[in-house]
XYZ file of C-alpha atoms in Angstrom:
765
model
C 0.000 0.000 0.000
C 2.853 2.368 0.868
C 4.600 1.707 -2.447
C 1.361 2.234 -4.327
C 0.737 5.575 -2.618
C 4.361 6.592 -3.270
C 4.021 5.832 -6.979
C 0.653 7.618 -7.053
C 2.172 10.804 -5.664
C 5.575 10.670 -7.420
C 6.490 11.993 -10.827
C 3.458 14.228 -11.229
C 3.616 17.133 -13.674
C 1.168 19.953 -14.390
C 0.555 23.042 -16.492
C -1.762 26.083 -16.467
C -4.316 26.584 -19.260
C -5.994 29.903 -20.165
C -8.317 29.696 -23.138
C -6.410 28.052 -25.968
C -3.022 28.849 -24.460
C -1.104 26.756 -21.913
C 2.146 26.999 -19.978
C 4.982 24.519 -20.152
C 4.793 21.401 -18.012
C 6.415 21.501 -14.577
C 7.200 18.860 -11.941
C 4.935 18.844 -8.842
C 7.071 17.372 -6.019
C 4.687 18.246 -3.146
C 1.027 17.881 -2.282
C -1.671 15.619 -3.641
C -3.466 15.754 -7.008
C -6.330 18.207 -7.096
C -9.702 16.731 -7.980
C -8.740 13.170 -7.104
C -11.135 11.415 -4.667
C -8.082 9.898 -2.956
C -6.529 13.253 -2.090
C -8.744 14.132 0.925
C -8.320 10.607 2.292
C -4.549 10.763 1.980
C -4.410 14.160 3.648
C -6.582 12.917 6.531
C -4.279 9.915 6.969
C -1.345 12.281 7.150
C -3.034 14.287 9.926
C -4.305 11.236 11.772
C -1.609 11.275 14.441
C -2.082 14.891 15.471
C -1.501 15.101 19.261
C -4.948 14.912 20.867
C -5.439 16.770 24.185
C -5.744 14.446 27.180
C -8.001 16.713 29.266
C -11.754 16.267 28.717
C -12.152 20.050 28.696
C -9.788 20.415 25.733
C -10.680 19.571 22.149
C -8.930 19.507 18.779
C -10.987 19.633 15.592
C -9.631 19.346 12.071
C -11.293 19.768 8.703
C -8.812 19.336 5.872
C -6.044 21.848 6.612
C -8.149 23.885 9.076
C -7.412 23.042 12.715
C -9.382 24.336 15.688
C -8.044 23.961 19.240
C -10.285 24.821 22.182
C -9.935 24.758 25.944
C -12.632 25.543 28.477
C -12.541 26.296 32.194
C -14.333 28.463 34.734
C -10.974 30.162 35.244
C -9.687 31.863 32.090
C -6.062 31.654 33.195
C -6.216 27.860 33.594
C -7.801 27.511 30.158
C -5.083 29.722 28.657
C -2.308 27.618 30.227
C -3.776 24.384 28.853
C -4.247 25.980 25.434
C -0.592 27.019 25.373
C 0.495 23.435 26.182
C -1.648 22.113 23.334
C -0.101 24.626 20.908
C 3.403 23.675 22.028
C 2.686 19.977 21.422
C 1.091 20.805 18.087
C 4.111 22.789 16.939
C 6.376 19.873 17.861
C 4.328 17.579 15.638
C 4.370 20.085 12.772
C 8.144 20.409 13.039
C 8.663 16.637 12.956
C 6.436 16.311 9.899
C 8.040 19.241 8.083
C 4.898 21.323 8.082
C 4.770 25.052 8.618
C 2.161 26.688 10.864
C 1.169 30.121 9.658
C 0.966 32.192 12.861
C -0.202 35.336 11.069
C -3.225 33.463 9.715
C -4.063 32.023 13.130
C -6.208 33.773 15.703
C -7.367 33.259 19.279
C -10.861 34.175 20.481
C -12.402 34.089 23.942
C -15.970 32.754 23.969
C -18.014 33.625 27.039
C -21.530 34.552 28.093
C -20.163 36.959 30.686
C -19.936 40.353 29.017
C -17.526 41.610 31.658
C -15.048 38.872 30.698
C -15.409 39.550 26.978
C -12.737 42.275 27.039
C -10.077 40.096 28.687
C -6.803 39.725 26.765
C -5.633 36.195 25.870
C -1.896 35.896 25.171
C -0.722 32.623 23.576
C 2.149 31.922 21.163
C 3.004 29.442 18.420
C 6.757 28.819 18.165
C 7.302 32.006 20.136
C 5.225 34.128 17.780
C 2.186 35.755 19.488
C -1.139 34.734 18.004
C -3.374 37.778 17.466
C -6.622 37.925 19.420
C -9.829 38.632 17.496
C -13.371 39.276 18.631
C -14.762 37.241 15.742
C -13.717 33.895 14.309
C -14.846 32.291 11.059
C -15.173 28.522 11.283
C -16.406 26.520 8.262
C -18.200 29.496 6.787
C -19.784 30.764 10.000
C -18.570 33.861 11.818
C -18.729 33.565 15.610
C -18.087 36.409 18.017
C -16.972 36.499 21.626
C -20.519 36.311 22.998
C -21.666 33.614 20.545
C -23.952 36.067 18.814
C -24.521 35.685 15.079
C -24.721 39.399 14.330
C -21.301 39.529 12.577
C -22.232 36.497 10.466
C -25.597 38.026 9.651
C -24.102 41.367 8.625
C -21.479 39.689 6.449
C -23.999 37.557 4.567
C -26.470 40.407 4.142
C -23.706 42.645 2.828
C -22.667 39.974 0.323
C -26.228 39.475 -0.878
C -26.799 43.201 -1.268
C -23.642 43.509 -3.367
C -24.790 40.681 -5.629
C -28.270 42.145 -5.964
C -26.784 45.543 -6.797
C -24.715 43.872 -9.495
C -27.844 42.345 -11.018
C -29.635 45.688 -10.771
C -26.776 47.468 -12.526
C -26.780 44.864 -15.283
C -30.534 45.218 -15.773
C -30.207 48.988 -15.857
C -27.738 48.577 -18.706
C -30.149 46.275 -20.551
C -32.970 48.773 -19.979
C -30.901 51.565 -21.513
C -30.165 49.401 -24.537
C -33.872 48.711 -25.013
C -34.619 52.437 -24.803
C -32.153 52.996 -27.613
C -34.007 50.477 -29.790
C -31.253 47.878 -29.791
C -32.421 44.294 -30.048
C -30.614 42.150 -27.548
C -30.503 38.410 -27.108
C -34.235 37.735 -26.957
C -36.375 40.329 -28.789
C -39.561 39.128 -27.058
C -38.507 40.624 -23.725
C -40.171 44.019 -23.318
C -39.212 47.008 -21.247
C -42.194 46.373 -18.956
C -40.917 42.939 -18.027
C -37.451 44.306 -17.410
C -38.926 46.921 -15.085
C -40.735 44.186 -13.199
C -37.449 42.378 -12.689
C -35.710 45.591 -11.671
C -38.507 46.478 -9.277
C -37.935 43.320 -7.318
C -34.454 44.476 -6.497
C -36.021 47.016 -4.146
C -36.293 44.109 -1.773
C -32.739 44.962 -0.809
C -34.179 47.834 1.246
C -35.725 45.310 3.560
C -32.385 43.508 3.809
C -30.560 46.729 4.550
C -33.025 47.828 7.235
C -32.981 44.580 9.192
C -29.655 43.121 10.159
C -31.169 40.023 11.803
C -30.867 38.016 8.581
C -28.966 34.828 7.893
C -28.745 33.771 4.235
C -26.849 31.076 2.437
C -23.660 32.704 1.190
C -24.285 31.083 -2.206
C -27.952 32.124 -2.304
C -27.462 33.956 -5.610
C -25.103 31.618 -7.476
C -25.580 33.186 -10.897
C -24.245 36.528 -9.659
C -20.746 35.041 -9.752
C -21.006 34.066 -13.403
C -21.065 36.115 -16.568
C -24.589 37.295 -17.253
C -23.981 38.754 -20.695
C -24.403 35.386 -22.347
C -27.593 34.551 -20.441
C -30.958 34.923 -22.216
C -33.183 37.573 -20.697
C -35.942 35.006 -20.140
C -33.567 32.850 -18.111
C -32.350 35.914 -16.258
C -35.930 36.812 -15.435
C -36.545 33.326 -14.060
C -33.435 33.568 -11.920
C -34.493 36.919 -10.550
C -37.933 35.515 -9.800
C -36.304 32.652 -7.909
C -34.021 35.053 -6.066
C -36.988 37.101 -5.026
C -38.726 33.964 -3.763
C -35.561 32.812 -2.009
C -34.942 36.085 -0.211
C -38.511 37.164 0.416
C -39.939 33.793 1.365
C -39.292 33.497 5.076
C -40.315 36.555 7.034
C -39.912 35.934 10.700
C -40.806 37.921 13.748
C -37.460 37.604 15.484
C -34.073 35.973 15.551
C -32.310 34.765 18.675
C -28.814 33.578 19.282
C -30.262 30.222 20.238
C -31.308 29.186 16.705
C -29.912 25.871 15.550
C -27.468 26.243 12.663
C -27.191 23.354 10.185
C -23.967 22.958 8.226
C -23.660 21.925 4.601
C -20.723 21.763 2.208
C -20.650 25.458 1.377
C -21.906 27.419 4.346
C -24.179 27.432 7.325
C -27.859 27.566 6.444
C -30.548 29.034 8.656
C -34.133 29.948 7.877
C -34.176 33.184 5.919
C -35.073 35.825 8.373
C -36.578 39.226 7.741
C -39.268 41.342 9.224
C -42.420 41.997 7.273
C -42.023 44.166 4.247
C -43.604 47.499 4.880
C -46.886 48.127 3.113
C -45.310 50.508 0.592
C -42.847 47.910 -0.648
C -45.603 45.296 -0.731
C -47.675 47.534 -2.994
C -44.748 48.226 -5.301
C -44.101 44.522 -5.642
C -47.767 43.804 -6.255
C -47.874 41.121 -3.584
C -51.532 41.667 -2.739
C -52.733 40.566 -6.170
C -50.043 38.125 -7.256
C -49.248 36.055 -4.204
C -51.107 34.226 -1.490
C -49.567 34.494 1.950
C -49.409 31.372 4.036
C -48.462 31.639 7.662
C -46.841 28.531 9.136
C -46.279 28.413 12.891
C -44.352 25.569 14.458
C -43.984 25.503 18.229
C -40.635 24.160 19.361
C -41.744 23.335 22.889
C -44.578 21.266 24.215
C -44.560 22.730 27.712
C -46.744 25.039 29.820
C -49.979 23.139 29.448
C -51.118 23.914 32.986
C -54.211 25.848 33.915
C -54.191 29.629 33.999
C -54.317 29.602 37.777
C -50.737 28.324 37.861
C -49.490 31.870 37.317
C -52.127 33.643 39.380
C -50.528 34.117 42.764
C -52.118 35.558 45.879
C -49.467 37.284 47.905
C -49.092 38.525 51.412
C -47.543 41.912 52.071
C -44.075 41.985 53.591
C -45.237 44.876 55.766
C -41.879 46.540 56.200
C -43.316 49.617 57.908
C -45.368 48.040 60.630
C -47.122 49.852 63.401
C -44.986 50.589 66.443
C -44.478 47.383 68.374
C -42.767 49.130 71.308
C -43.487 52.380 73.093
C -41.347 54.494 75.374
C -43.055 56.576 78.031
C -42.802 60.385 78.060
C -39.895 60.974 75.696
C -37.958 64.115 76.702
C -34.791 65.796 75.368
C -31.432 64.099 75.872
C -29.379 64.626 79.030
C -26.090 66.482 79.125
C -22.761 65.043 80.267
C -23.087 66.283 83.878
C -26.455 64.601 84.328
C -25.104 61.331 82.949
C -22.126 61.539 85.345
C -24.542 62.093 88.234
C -26.591 59.126 87.024
C -23.472 56.959 87.084
C -22.933 57.769 90.757
C -26.561 57.006 91.653
C -26.483 53.624 89.932
C -23.187 52.680 91.572
C -24.662 53.207 95.087
C -28.064 51.684 94.314
C -27.461 48.215 95.898
C -26.649 49.813 99.282
C -29.661 52.126 99.460
C -32.596 51.820 101.828
C -36.130 51.470 100.430
C -36.796 55.173 100.988
C -33.601 56.152 99.202
C -34.310 53.568 96.514
C -37.744 55.082 95.908
C -36.182 58.510 95.410
C -33.448 57.175 93.123
C -35.983 55.242 91.031
C -37.799 58.492 90.315
C -34.540 59.847 88.860
C -33.888 56.617 86.955
C -37.448 56.613 85.607
C -37.054 60.128 84.249
C -33.601 59.435 82.785
C -34.920 56.371 80.973
C -37.681 58.489 79.413
C -35.309 60.705 77.438
C -34.732 60.277 73.707
C -31.331 58.574 74.130
C -31.553 56.875 77.544
C -28.330 55.755 79.304
C -29.090 52.056 78.887
C -25.392 51.161 78.829
C -25.104 52.462 82.397
C -28.148 50.414 83.401
C -26.554 47.259 82.009
C -23.136 48.134 83.425
C -24.383 48.473 87.013
C -26.769 45.500 86.781
C -29.806 47.597 87.724
C -32.519 45.332 86.234
C -32.464 42.720 89.071
C -32.934 45.555 91.579
C -35.924 46.844 89.599
C -37.447 43.347 89.477
C -37.136 43.023 93.288
C -38.963 46.319 93.644
C -41.961 44.794 91.812
C -42.603 42.582 94.860
C -42.793 45.472 97.339
C -46.593 45.519 97.570
C -46.440 47.753 100.639
C -44.825 50.472 98.561
C -47.012 51.077 95.474
C -45.000 54.148 94.443
C -41.839 52.034 94.376
C -43.633 49.378 92.286
C -44.964 51.989 89.878
C -41.574 53.622 89.344
C -39.828 50.265 88.911
C -42.492 49.160 86.416
C -42.076 52.416 84.502
C -38.290 51.951 84.341
C -38.653 48.339 83.153
C -41.145 49.510 80.506
C -38.619 51.883 78.988
C -35.758 49.380 79.170
C -37.903 46.803 77.338
C -38.781 49.409 74.694
C -35.189 49.336 73.418
C -33.262 46.669 71.513
C -33.654 42.913 71.741
C -30.655 42.526 74.054
C -32.170 44.903 76.605
C -35.574 43.207 76.394
C -33.881 39.828 76.781
C -32.074 41.092 79.876
C -35.458 41.994 81.395
C -36.836 38.533 80.557
C -33.724 36.749 81.877
C -34.137 38.523 85.222
C -37.568 36.868 85.587
C -39.448 40.153 85.310
C -42.334 38.623 83.284
C -44.064 36.629 86.082
C -43.758 39.557 88.503
C -45.228 41.956 85.938
C -48.113 39.555 85.229
C -48.868 39.463 88.960
C -49.384 43.219 88.809
C -51.953 42.975 85.974
C -55.017 42.980 88.199
C -57.928 45.403 88.427
C -57.188 46.256 92.059
C -53.746 47.641 91.204
C -55.138 50.448 89.013
C -52.433 52.537 87.359
C -49.747 50.011 88.321
C -51.666 47.350 86.357
C -51.859 49.625 83.318
C -48.142 50.311 83.608
C -47.414 46.574 83.858
C -49.503 45.976 80.707
C -47.392 48.581 78.953
C -44.175 46.822 80.007
C -45.515 43.404 78.955
C -46.692 44.918 75.652
C -43.114 45.929 74.899
C -41.905 42.427 75.743
C -44.533 40.618 73.637
C -43.863 43.030 70.780
C -40.192 42.053 70.602
C -40.444 38.524 69.171
C -42.730 35.503 68.926
C -40.753 33.680 71.623
C -41.383 36.386 74.221
C -45.003 36.684 73.076
C -45.655 33.011 73.740
C -43.735 33.174 77.030
C -46.057 35.894 78.316
C -49.193 34.114 77.052
C -48.215 30.846 78.746
C -47.551 32.802 81.931
C -51.195 33.961 82.055
C -50.705 37.452 80.651
C -53.600 37.292 78.165
C -56.147 36.229 80.785
C -54.946 38.953 83.127
C -55.089 41.580 80.365
C -58.616 40.651 79.247
C -59.811 40.904 82.840
C -58.892 44.612 82.832
C -61.042 45.461 79.782
C -64.523 46.521 80.843
C -67.092 49.028 79.700
C -65.924 51.382 82.454
C -62.265 51.369 81.428
C -60.834 54.860 81.034
C -59.767 56.016 77.576
C -56.044 56.283 78.416
C -55.969 52.742 79.759
C -58.117 51.451 76.882
C -55.575 52.764 74.385
C -52.822 50.830 76.145
C -54.913 47.651 76.280
C -55.837 47.924 72.602
C -52.173 48.268 71.659
C -51.228 45.355 73.940
C -53.869 43.155 72.276
C -52.399 43.949 68.852
C -48.976 42.739 70.021
C -50.523 39.439 71.135
C -51.567 38.898 67.494
C -48.205 39.874 66.040
C -45.655 37.640 64.254
C -46.011 34.708 61.904
C -43.103 32.426 62.818
C -44.807 30.848 64.602
C -48.216 32.530 64.380
C -50.277 33.056 67.523
C -52.241 30.069 68.723
C -55.778 29.829 67.423
C -57.157 30.013 70.964
C -55.438 33.372 71.423
C -56.992 34.833 68.265
C -60.431 33.493 69.180
C -60.232 35.126 72.603
C -58.768 38.417 71.420
C -61.057 39.160 68.453
C -64.280 39.729 70.458
C -62.450 42.321 72.566
C -61.057 43.908 69.401
C -64.592 44.185 68.091
C -65.435 46.172 71.204
C -62.406 48.409 70.612
C -63.703 49.214 67.124
C -66.906 50.547 68.669
C -64.950 53.073 70.722
C -65.146 56.799 70.069
C -61.392 57.163 70.487
C -59.405 57.152 67.232
C -56.177 55.776 68.736
C -58.047 52.875 70.320
C -59.689 52.019 66.995
C -56.366 52.216 65.131
C -54.730 49.762 67.534
C -57.746 47.468 67.203
C -57.365 47.549 63.428
C -53.705 46.648 63.750
C -54.731 43.648 65.829
C -56.970 42.553 62.945
C -54.126 43.191 60.506
C -51.712 40.964 62.394
C -54.345 38.267 62.888
C -55.230 38.191 59.187
C -51.543 38.240 58.250
C -50.422 35.528 60.666
C -52.345 32.716 59.005
C -55.068 32.288 56.393
C -57.097 30.179 58.809
C -57.865 33.297 60.850
C -59.420 35.175 57.910
C -62.726 33.229 58.041
C -62.876 33.994 61.749
C -62.502 37.708 61.042
C -65.101 37.593 58.275
C -67.637 35.622 60.281
C -67.819 38.008 63.228
C -69.616 41.344 62.755
C -66.436 43.400 62.461
C -66.377 44.039 58.736
C -69.401 46.289 58.826
C -67.695 48.501 61.392
C -64.567 48.660 59.234
C -66.412 49.611 56.069
C -68.134 52.511 57.837
C -64.866 54.122 58.920
C -63.118 57.106 57.397
C -60.484 55.610 55.127
C -58.139 58.580 55.449
C -57.927 58.161 59.225
C -57.359 54.408 59.261
C -55.767 53.703 55.892
C -52.530 51.807 56.832
C -54.116 48.961 58.827
C -57.296 48.910 56.728
C -55.583 48.399 53.384
C -53.536 45.560 54.841
C -56.654 43.923 56.217
C -58.245 44.185 52.770
C -55.116 42.793 51.138
C -54.881 39.867 53.541
C -58.570 39.061 53.119
C -58.279 39.215 49.329
C -55.288 36.849 49.457
C -57.485 34.034 50.760
C -58.369 31.283 48.300
C -62.071 31.809 48.975
C -62.999 34.648 46.601
C -66.233 35.288 48.497
C -64.197 37.170 51.089
C -62.874 39.500 48.402
C -66.401 39.872 47.085
C -67.508 41.061 50.532
C -65.067 43.969 50.237
C -66.373 44.861 46.778
C -70.016 44.541 47.833
C -69.428 47.111 50.553
C -68.279 49.667 47.982
C -64.643 49.900 49.039
C -63.099 49.872 45.549
C -64.040 53.468 44.562
C -62.695 54.710 47.900
C -59.296 53.183 47.199
C -58.787 54.714 43.753
C -57.470 58.105 45.011
C -54.883 56.288 47.116
C -53.159 54.975 43.972
C -51.792 58.501 43.477
C -51.154 59.154 47.178
C -48.057 61.279 47.907
C -46.901 58.568 50.337
C -44.936 55.801 48.613
C -45.960 53.134 51.105
C -49.643 54.022 50.683
C -49.353 53.602 46.905
C -47.485 50.340 47.319
C -50.007 48.850 49.764
C -52.991 49.953 47.665
C -51.642 48.446 44.458
C -50.697 45.293 46.388
C -54.364 44.929 47.336
C -55.301 45.591 43.689
C -52.964 42.802 42.577
C -54.779 40.336 44.826
C -58.083 41.625 43.484
C -56.788 41.063 39.930
C -56.175 37.436 40.886
C -59.830 36.948 41.802
C -62.782 35.734 39.796
C -63.464 36.968 36.286
C -66.371 39.091 37.519
C -64.072 40.689 40.097
C -61.506 41.426 37.388
C -64.279 42.945 35.280
C -65.316 45.249 38.133
C -61.657 46.169 38.440
C -61.529 47.131 34.740
C -64.903 48.910 34.814
C -63.618 51.195 37.568
C -60.937 52.481 35.118
C -58.166 51.606 37.550
C -55.738 49.981 35.111
C -54.612 53.225 33.401
C -53.740 54.657 36.823
C -51.766 51.566 37.778
C -50.060 51.576 34.373
C -48.914 55.128 35.073
C -47.470 53.952 38.408
C -45.752 51.075 36.616
C -43.953 53.486 34.306
C -43.063 56.370 36.605
C -43.069 55.225 40.232
C -40.406 53.805 42.505
C -39.269 50.203 42.231
C -41.383 48.901 45.131
C -44.514 50.336 43.502
C -43.502 49.125 40.030
C -43.257 45.596 41.412
C -46.816 45.642 42.757
C -48.145 47.228 39.555
C -46.441 44.528 37.525
C -48.276 41.883 39.545
C -51.613 43.497 38.686
C -51.094 43.110 34.942
C -49.533 39.693 35.265
C -52.521 38.339 37.180
C -55.031 39.738 34.680
C -53.060 38.383 31.726
C -52.878 34.985 33.403
C -56.350 34.552 34.863
C -58.647 36.909 32.978
C -60.947 36.196 30.077
C -59.955 36.782 26.464
C -61.666 40.187 26.637
C -59.705 41.112 29.758
C -56.423 40.072 28.154
C -57.252 41.942 24.960
C -58.042 45.083 26.952
C -54.605 45.007 28.577
C -52.710 44.142 25.394
C -54.347 47.020 23.518
C -53.614 49.645 26.158
C -51.594 52.511 24.700
C -47.846 51.761 24.780
C -48.327 48.837 27.145
C -45.956 46.469 25.332
C -43.060 48.892 24.671
C -43.239 50.487 28.119
C -43.245 47.081 29.801
C -40.206 46.004 27.799
C -38.309 49.215 28.548
C -38.595 48.482 32.273
C -36.037 45.723 31.707
C -33.406 48.472 31.497
C -33.753 49.002 35.256
C -30.870 47.213 36.935
C -32.854 45.787 39.852
C -32.738 41.975 39.539
C -35.925 41.360 41.542
C -37.872 43.823 39.393
C -36.427 42.313 36.217
C -37.711 38.896 37.289
C -41.207 40.302 37.863
C -41.160 42.115 34.512
C -39.999 38.975 32.706
C -42.785 36.972 34.338
C -45.254 39.606 33.197
C -43.860 39.489 29.645
C -44.171 35.706 29.675
C -47.822 36.014 30.730
C -48.308 38.703 28.081
C -47.043 36.452 25.293
C -49.201 33.542 26.502
C -52.210 35.867 26.532
C -51.314 37.071 23.034
C -51.532 33.491 21.795
C -54.959 33.035 23.381
C -56.340 36.286 22.008
C -54.969 35.851 18.497
C -52.744 38.913 18.890
C -49.432 37.080 19.039
C -48.138 38.406 15.722
C -48.994 41.995 16.620
C -47.543 41.780 20.129
C -44.400 39.988 18.954
C -43.756 42.686 16.346
C -44.169 45.355 19.036
C -41.722 43.521 21.300
C -39.130 43.382 18.538
C -39.750 46.904 17.241
C -39.170 48.484 20.660
C -35.956 46.445 21.097
C -37.656 44.370 23.783
C -36.454 41.160 22.175
C -32.877 42.422 22.232
C -33.199 43.304 25.913
C -34.569 39.860 26.726
C -31.778 38.199 24.746
C -29.164 40.233 26.624
C -30.683 39.254 29.972
C -29.934 35.613 29.175
C -26.382 36.532 30.194
C -27.372 38.390 33.366
C -25.355 37.937 36.546
C -28.597 36.870 38.213
C -29.394 33.206 37.572
C -33.117 33.809 38.040
C -33.148 36.660 35.532
C -31.157 34.620 33.020
C -33.442 31.593 33.410
C -36.658 33.574 32.963
C -35.252 35.421 29.943
C -34.201 32.123 28.368
C -37.654 30.655 29.043
C -39.326 33.531 27.178
C -37.013 33.176 24.188
C -37.416 29.417 24.095
C -41.192 29.429 24.493
C -42.322 32.432 22.490
C -39.551 33.532 20.136
C -37.703 30.339 19.231
C -40.259 29.386 16.584
C -40.144 29.097 12.817
C -42.740 31.548 11.562
C -42.733 31.895 7.799
C -44.629 33.958 5.278
C -44.481 31.949 2.063
C -45.333 33.725 -1.178
C -46.776 31.472 -3.852
C -47.396 32.387 -7.492
């Protein structure tokens, strides 16, 4: 076999022929015969022992004399080191086999989805000669760039096609001039009118030039490379007709970097991609009368077959700005340095004082702890809390008890560590012992102190409840209770309902709510507000408490109140009620005429008011179809859309949920109403420019729901064109490479589901 191959390759001679002339014959000592079917096989055998990388993350690809070496790693430097080793081994093989590697024709390119890494410099050498780094690399006819985007390939192919079309146009212009001059050319039957028709089709290049998202076979117009002078006009006309069909056939709504590219012998072939021709070009080409348009839609995924309710989510408010859970008594201006120094001396001598002296000192301590910045560090330093707790047991000295209780109240109103110090000193059981009707103002003061403790965390709340605090507190609430005390009790009840991890026991809620109902009947505004906060916490702690709230006659009292006075707790109660799975609870709010009263609050000057109101609206938009219809009839959506565009991020998020829920759970009419709102699609897409990852996720979810709704309403083509026209598709594509995994995943899901489809407009004669 070796001898046969040697004889096949030896003694070959060749000459160059041009027309009827030829050069003299010359010996060909190197290479393989061109055109022979054995030549590619022999060359592949020669390259068969190329050194193959041992690492699984390194690859070597060869196609004839083109060699591609690649190395991948999460660390660019490691990948570069391995790539350099591969190049060194490759050069050694080339040297042994007497082959020359052309460094100036080689190039290195970094491929990454991280745009921040795309500018990194890669320095590798071949036989000591640096290999230039390029942002684009052409492999087997396809141009790739650093971010694996096909834009450079698209622009190159479109430019080539336009040049070829311009050549044809110039040739036809020459023919047209000859016809004008009365010269008979080639085929006399071809008239000027027909030539104009052919020339007119060349205007299709305008569409090519306008839209760079086009991938065409590089050999799409093969006749443009040949001499056209010898071609009959009839044949030329047929070719132009075919070119028009080839270029104008596939009009697609969008192109993504995720399209599959299929290789053939000459180039990479993708579906021909253009936007719709504008109506003016369509008229000039006479498409309306000459061609039938067939729209073929092929879905590439078979997912998302779940019910609409899968995307309709009922949410609970985070409630960042909750009502005050702790209260300090009689805040006064801060003390100066001399007063603090005097306080230090009093606290140092406190353990050695008599009860009379202690009573006097506690009055000073009580007042010092009531200032804006109390000296709590001194209290902790001198271990004063155990002394205060002992004073709670001095039943023969009510003034001492009262002052000690006051001081403990203000200590517990501070940070968790100070409240914990009070609890660790066993103050809770002694304070509960003071919560009795016969102790009067001391009992009220003890309730205040215990309210601060229960308002600190769920653990302290449950500790007080298990110690009998709730029973003692409820025993103080009577019809004869004074207003000042009733305010304190109402606030203390709200703290018993606070926290969700874990939520209050059901028995606690059942016992507290009847007393809250009585608070709502009070004539005192502060008492009513605290009662409403109790309902807010109860409805927020667990959904199982919402039926309890609905089933007692409290709602009627709430609906009769002045919304401006009680807005913060009321809107949260409404939101929590509307978040329940039973839509009849939401209907109760609507039946009592609350929706029109909430509309002005959408434009409230307070950000948190706007946020809470639109949060409630988002839960309402996740209700029944009749509830959504009442929502639309009230003309609320334009107001919320305005908030979505112009407001702060926290408000934008809630507004986004409103539209997402309607697009996911509404009827076709509801979806159509939203999709046809002025500038809805472009404005929604432009929100993706905001750099907040959480907001981007919500916007992407809304866009996903929008595209699903567009399919259901038959508006997909219109909406998709709007998304692409406003550069929304480009924004979504870019977000596939976001630093946030959630953002990238949602963006990829939209592209894969709604824009990775083959949508053609086929023109048939």
